[in-house]
Short mmCIF file of C-alpha atoms in Angstrom, two decimals:
data_model
loop_
_atom_site.label_atom_id
_atom_site.label_comp_id
_atom_site.label_asym_id
_atom_site.label_seq_id
_atom_site.Cartn_x
_atom_site.Cartn_y
_atom_site.Cartn_z
CA MET T 281 30.30 -12.59 -12.36
CA THR T 282 29.19 -13.68 -8.91
CA THR T 283 28.60 -17.34 -8.07
CA TYR T 284 26.22 -17.95 -5.19
CA GLY T 285 26.20 -21.37 -3.54
CA LEU T 286 23.19 -22.15 -1.38
CA LEU T 287 23.55 -25.21 0.81
CA ILE T 288 20.49 -27.42 1.28
CA PHE T 289 19.92 -30.47 3.45
CA ASP T 290 17.03 -32.49 4.82
CA GLY T 291 15.13 -30.29 7.23
CA ALA T 292 16.37 -26.98 5.81
CA GLU T 293 13.78 -24.23 6.22
CA GLU T 294 12.37 -23.51 2.76
CA LEU T 295 12.27 -19.71 2.78
CA ASP T 296 15.73 -19.53 4.36
CA PHE T 297 17.21 -20.36 0.96
CA THR T 298 14.38 -19.70 -1.52
CA GLY T 299 14.09 -16.08 -0.36
CA PRO T 300 17.77 -15.30 -0.99
CA TRP T 301 17.61 -17.46 -4.13
CA GLU T 302 14.93 -15.14 -5.53
CA VAL T 303 17.04 -12.09 -4.68
CA PHE T 304 20.22 -13.53 -6.20
CA THR T 305 18.57 -14.77 -9.40
CA ALA T 306 16.58 -11.57 -9.87
CA SER T 307 19.83 -9.67 -9.41
CA SER T 308 21.45 -11.80 -12.08
CA MET T 309 18.53 -11.27 -14.46
CA LEU T 310 18.80 -7.50 -14.08
CA ARG T 311 22.55 -7.81 -14.77
CA ASP T 312 21.96 -9.58 -18.11
CA HIS T 313 22.28 -12.98 -16.42
CA ALA T 314 25.85 -12.26 -15.37
CA ASP T 315 25.68 -14.30 -12.17
CA THR T 316 24.97 -17.90 -11.19
CA ALA T 317 23.06 -19.31 -8.24
CA LEU T 318 23.50 -22.99 -7.35
CA LEU T 319 21.86 -25.36 -4.88
CA ILE T 320 24.43 -27.64 -3.25
CA ALA T 321 23.78 -30.76 -1.15
CA GLU T 322 25.82 -33.59 0.28
CA ARG T 323 24.22 -36.09 -2.11
CA PRO T 324 22.52 -35.76 -5.52
CA ASP T 325 19.19 -37.09 -4.24
CA ALA T 326 16.18 -34.88 -3.62
CA VAL T 327 16.26 -33.01 -0.32
CA ARG T 328 13.09 -32.93 1.80
CA CYS T 329 12.92 -29.54 3.49
CA ASN T 330 11.49 -28.55 6.85
CA LYS T 331 7.89 -28.13 5.69
CA GLY T 332 7.96 -30.99 3.18
CA MET T 333 9.11 -29.31 -0.03
CA ARG T 334 11.35 -31.59 -2.09
CA VAL T 335 14.23 -29.93 -3.93
CA LEU T 336 16.87 -31.28 -6.31
CA PRO T 337 20.40 -29.90 -5.88
CA ASP T 338 22.45 -28.67 -8.82
CA HIS T 339 25.72 -29.94 -7.37
CA THR T 340 27.09 -32.00 -4.52
CA LEU T 341 29.75 -30.99 -2.03
CA ASP T 342 32.40 -32.51 -4.28
CA ASP T 343 31.55 -31.18 -7.74
CA HIS T 344 30.54 -27.51 -7.50
CA PRO T 345 32.53 -24.60 -8.98
CA PRO T 346 34.31 -22.06 -6.76
CA LEU T 347 31.86 -19.91 -4.82
CA ASP T 348 31.96 -16.18 -4.23
CA VAL T 349 29.08 -16.35 -1.75
CA LEU T 350 28.19 -19.26 0.53
CA LEU T 351 24.74 -19.31 2.13
CA VAL T 352 23.85 -21.72 4.93
CA PRO T 353 20.14 -21.95 5.78
CA GLY T 354 18.57 -22.92 9.08
CA GLY T 355 15.72 -25.25 9.94
CA ASN T 356 15.28 -28.23 12.21
CA GLY T 357 17.82 -30.14 10.13
CA THR T 358 20.64 -28.03 11.53
CA ARG T 359 20.36 -29.90 14.85
CA ARG T 360 21.32 -33.08 13.02
CA GLU T 361 23.82 -31.59 10.58
CA VAL T 362 25.81 -29.93 13.36
CA SER T 363 27.09 -33.46 14.09
CA ASN T 364 27.79 -34.30 10.43
CA PRO T 365 31.57 -34.02 10.02
CA VAL T 366 31.40 -34.20 6.21
CA LEU T 367 29.12 -31.18 5.99
CA ILE T 368 30.87 -29.22 8.74
CA ASP T 369 34.30 -29.75 7.14
CA TRP T 370 32.89 -28.64 3.78
CA ILE T 371 31.47 -25.45 5.29
CA ARG T 372 34.81 -24.70 6.94
CA GLU T 373 36.81 -25.22 3.76
CA THR T 374 34.34 -23.48 1.45
CA ALA T 375 33.97 -20.44 3.71
CA ALA T 376 37.74 -20.04 3.80
CA ASP T 377 37.79 -19.52 0.02
CA ALA T 378 34.52 -17.57 -0.42
CA ALA T 379 34.44 -13.78 -0.49
CA TRP T 380 31.29 -13.80 1.64
CA THR T 381 29.89 -16.35 4.09
CA THR T 382 26.24 -15.95 5.05
CA SER T 383 23.58 -17.72 7.05
CA VAL T 384 19.88 -17.46 7.73
CA CYS T 385 18.16 -18.46 10.96
CA THR T 386 19.84 -21.39 12.74
CA GLY T 387 22.33 -21.74 9.91
CA ALA T 388 24.49 -19.74 12.32
CA LEU T 389 24.73 -22.90 14.42
CA LEU T 390 26.50 -24.69 11.56
CA LEU T 391 28.79 -21.71 10.97
CA HIS T 392 29.71 -21.74 14.65
CA GLU T 393 30.47 -25.45 14.62
CA ALA T 394 32.50 -25.12 11.41
CA GLY T 395 34.41 -22.11 12.71
CA PRO T 396 33.51 -19.04 10.59
CA ALA T 397 31.18 -17.63 13.27
CA ARG T 398 33.50 -18.19 16.24
CA GLY T 399 34.55 -14.95 17.83
CA ARG T 400 32.16 -13.03 15.60
CA ARG T 401 28.92 -11.09 15.99
CA VAL T 402 25.90 -12.88 14.54
CA ALA T 403 22.13 -12.89 14.23
CA THR T 404 19.91 -15.96 14.40
CA HIS T 405 16.26 -16.86 14.93
CA TYR T 406 14.93 -15.12 18.02
CA GLN T 407 14.01 -18.45 19.61
CA PHE T 408 17.58 -19.73 19.20
CA GLU T 409 19.55 -16.73 20.44
CA ASP T 410 20.14 -18.03 23.97
CA ALA T 411 21.03 -21.55 22.81
CA LEU T 412 23.58 -20.24 20.33
CA ARG T 413 25.03 -17.84 22.89
CA ALA T 414 25.45 -20.70 25.37
CA ARG T 415 27.87 -22.42 22.96
CA GLY T 416 30.45 -19.72 23.71
CA GLU T 417 32.99 -17.92 21.50
CA ILE T 418 30.25 -15.95 19.81
CA THR T 419 28.39 -12.67 20.28
CA VAL T 420 24.70 -13.06 19.47
CA VAL T 421 23.03 -9.72 18.75
CA ASP T 422 19.44 -9.90 19.94
CA ASP T 423 16.66 -8.53 17.74
CA ALA T 424 18.96 -7.66 14.83
CA ARG T 425 17.40 -8.33 11.43
CA PHE T 426 20.88 -9.12 10.14
CA VAL T 427 24.43 -8.54 11.30
CA VAL T 428 27.52 -7.79 9.20
CA ASP T 429 30.89 -8.67 10.75
CA GLY T 430 33.65 -8.44 8.18
CA ASN T 431 32.82 -10.87 5.39
CA LEU T 432 30.33 -12.76 7.59
CA VAL T 433 26.66 -11.82 7.20
CA THR T 434 24.05 -13.58 9.33
CA SER T 435 20.33 -12.97 9.64
CA GLN T 436 17.36 -13.80 11.77
CA GLY T 437 14.93 -16.46 10.65
CA VAL T 438 12.99 -17.17 7.50
CA SER T 439 12.01 -13.86 5.83
CA ALA T 440 15.02 -12.02 7.29
CA GLY T 441 17.21 -13.77 4.74
CA ILE T 442 15.62 -11.63 2.03
CA ASP T 443 16.78 -8.45 3.77
CA MET T 444 20.26 -9.89 4.22
CA ALA T 445 20.44 -10.91 0.54
CA LEU T 446 19.33 -7.46 -0.60
CA TRP T 447 22.01 -5.84 1.54
CA LEU T 448 24.59 -8.19 0.09
CA ILE T 449 23.78 -7.51 -3.57
CA GLY T 450 23.83 -3.83 -2.71
CA SER T 451 27.37 -4.25 -1.38
CA LEU T 452 28.39 -6.25 -4.44
CA HIS T 453 26.64 -4.32 -7.19
CA GLY T 454 25.48 -1.01 -5.71
CA ARG T 455 22.53 0.32 -3.79
CA ALA T 456 20.65 1.40 -6.91
CA HIS T 457 20.83 -2.16 -8.19
CA ALA T 458 19.57 -3.54 -4.87
CA ARG T 459 16.65 -1.12 -4.99
CA ALA T 460 15.84 -2.25 -8.53
CA VAL T 461 15.85 -5.88 -7.40
CA ARG T 462 13.60 -5.06 -4.47
CA ARG T 463 11.15 -3.34 -6.80
CA TYR T 464 11.21 -6.24 -9.25
CA ILE T 465 10.42 -8.86 -6.60
CA GLN T 466 7.89 -6.41 -5.07
CA TYR T 467 9.40 -6.79 -1.63
CA GLU T 468 7.52 -4.13 0.28
CA PRO T 469 6.62 -5.79 3.58
CA ALA T 470 3.21 -4.70 4.86
CA PRO T 471 2.07 -7.58 7.03
CA PRO T 472 -1.60 -7.67 7.98
CA TYR T 473 -2.64 -7.74 11.63
CA LEU T 474 0.49 -5.85 12.72
CA ALA T 475 -1.16 -2.43 12.68
CA ASP T 476 -4.81 -3.52 12.95
CA GLU T 477 -6.10 -3.96 16.45
CA PRO T 478 -9.48 -5.65 16.95
CA VAL T 479 -11.84 -3.81 19.26
CA VAL T 480 -15.50 -4.40 20.04
CA ALA T 481 -17.68 -1.91 18.19
CA HIS T 482 -20.88 -0.39 19.51
CA ASP T 483 -22.78 -3.37 18.16
CA PRO T 484 -21.68 -6.24 20.46
CA GLY T 485 -22.08 -8.66 17.57
CA THR T 486 -19.44 -7.02 15.36
CA VAL T 487 -15.72 -6.39 15.51
CA GLN T 488 -14.11 -3.22 14.19
CA LEU T 489 -10.50 -3.00 12.98
CA LEU T 490 -8.62 0.17 13.76
CA ALA T 491 -6.23 1.33 11.05
CA THR T 492 -3.97 2.99 13.63
CA PRO T 493 -2.85 0.91 16.61
CA ARG T 494 -2.98 2.19 20.11
CA PRO T 495 0.48 3.30 21.27
CA SER T 496 0.61 0.55 23.87
CA ALA T 497 -0.02 -2.09 21.22
CA ARG T 498 2.70 -0.98 18.82
CA PRO T 499 5.72 -3.31 18.99
CA ALA T 500 9.14 -1.79 19.41
CA PRO T 501 10.85 -1.56 15.98
CA PRO T 502 13.74 -4.02 15.63
CA ARG T 503 17.22 -2.80 14.85
CA ASP T 504 17.76 -3.30 11.14
CA HIS T 505 21.34 -4.51 11.26
CA PHE T 506 24.73 -3.98 12.77
CA SER T 507 27.79 -3.61 10.63
CA ASP T 508 31.44 -2.89 11.03
CA THR T 509 31.57 -1.65 7.44
CA VAL T 510 28.76 0.95 7.40
#
């Protein structure tokens, strides 16, 4: 049995924790509900997330069971919570006992303040890489979808947490299981507008979409992840 604890707080980015939540709970379902995923907050009141979603936690910092996996999301709320000693102390103590400590987006800021990310290699949102690097005692890997450094797994922003969570359940329960979870949640990223390039057709009043981008318009593929274990 694996117990996943996902921290939430006012201003947490919704998909930072709901994406991994979907992966973890789908994984549990495919394992005959062997695992548990919990939302944990400082107080029992509803949390208002970054885009306005309101979420009720399952437990508070003081009453949750032992965690195998700790996940810390990002969002604008991290800029406030980095100065919250109650939350930072809890992250430090909980990470020390967890088998895996993970973050999505600017959750890496809280892991740095609490200690687990100090002296480690991490990923964070691309707009926050320089700011996190400037804090010192940390190696920020630019353009990495997620980074594995020992038992610390950190990802870029928002949707990248899904990739990180899939890698993690693959490490815990096998690659075949991770593939089955990916198929179940139909995670097959094919974003529109990435490959389609608008060009003016022969009729000046219409726009044609090319199925194949021009080479100069194709973005450089990001590095998937860095790991000291694979």
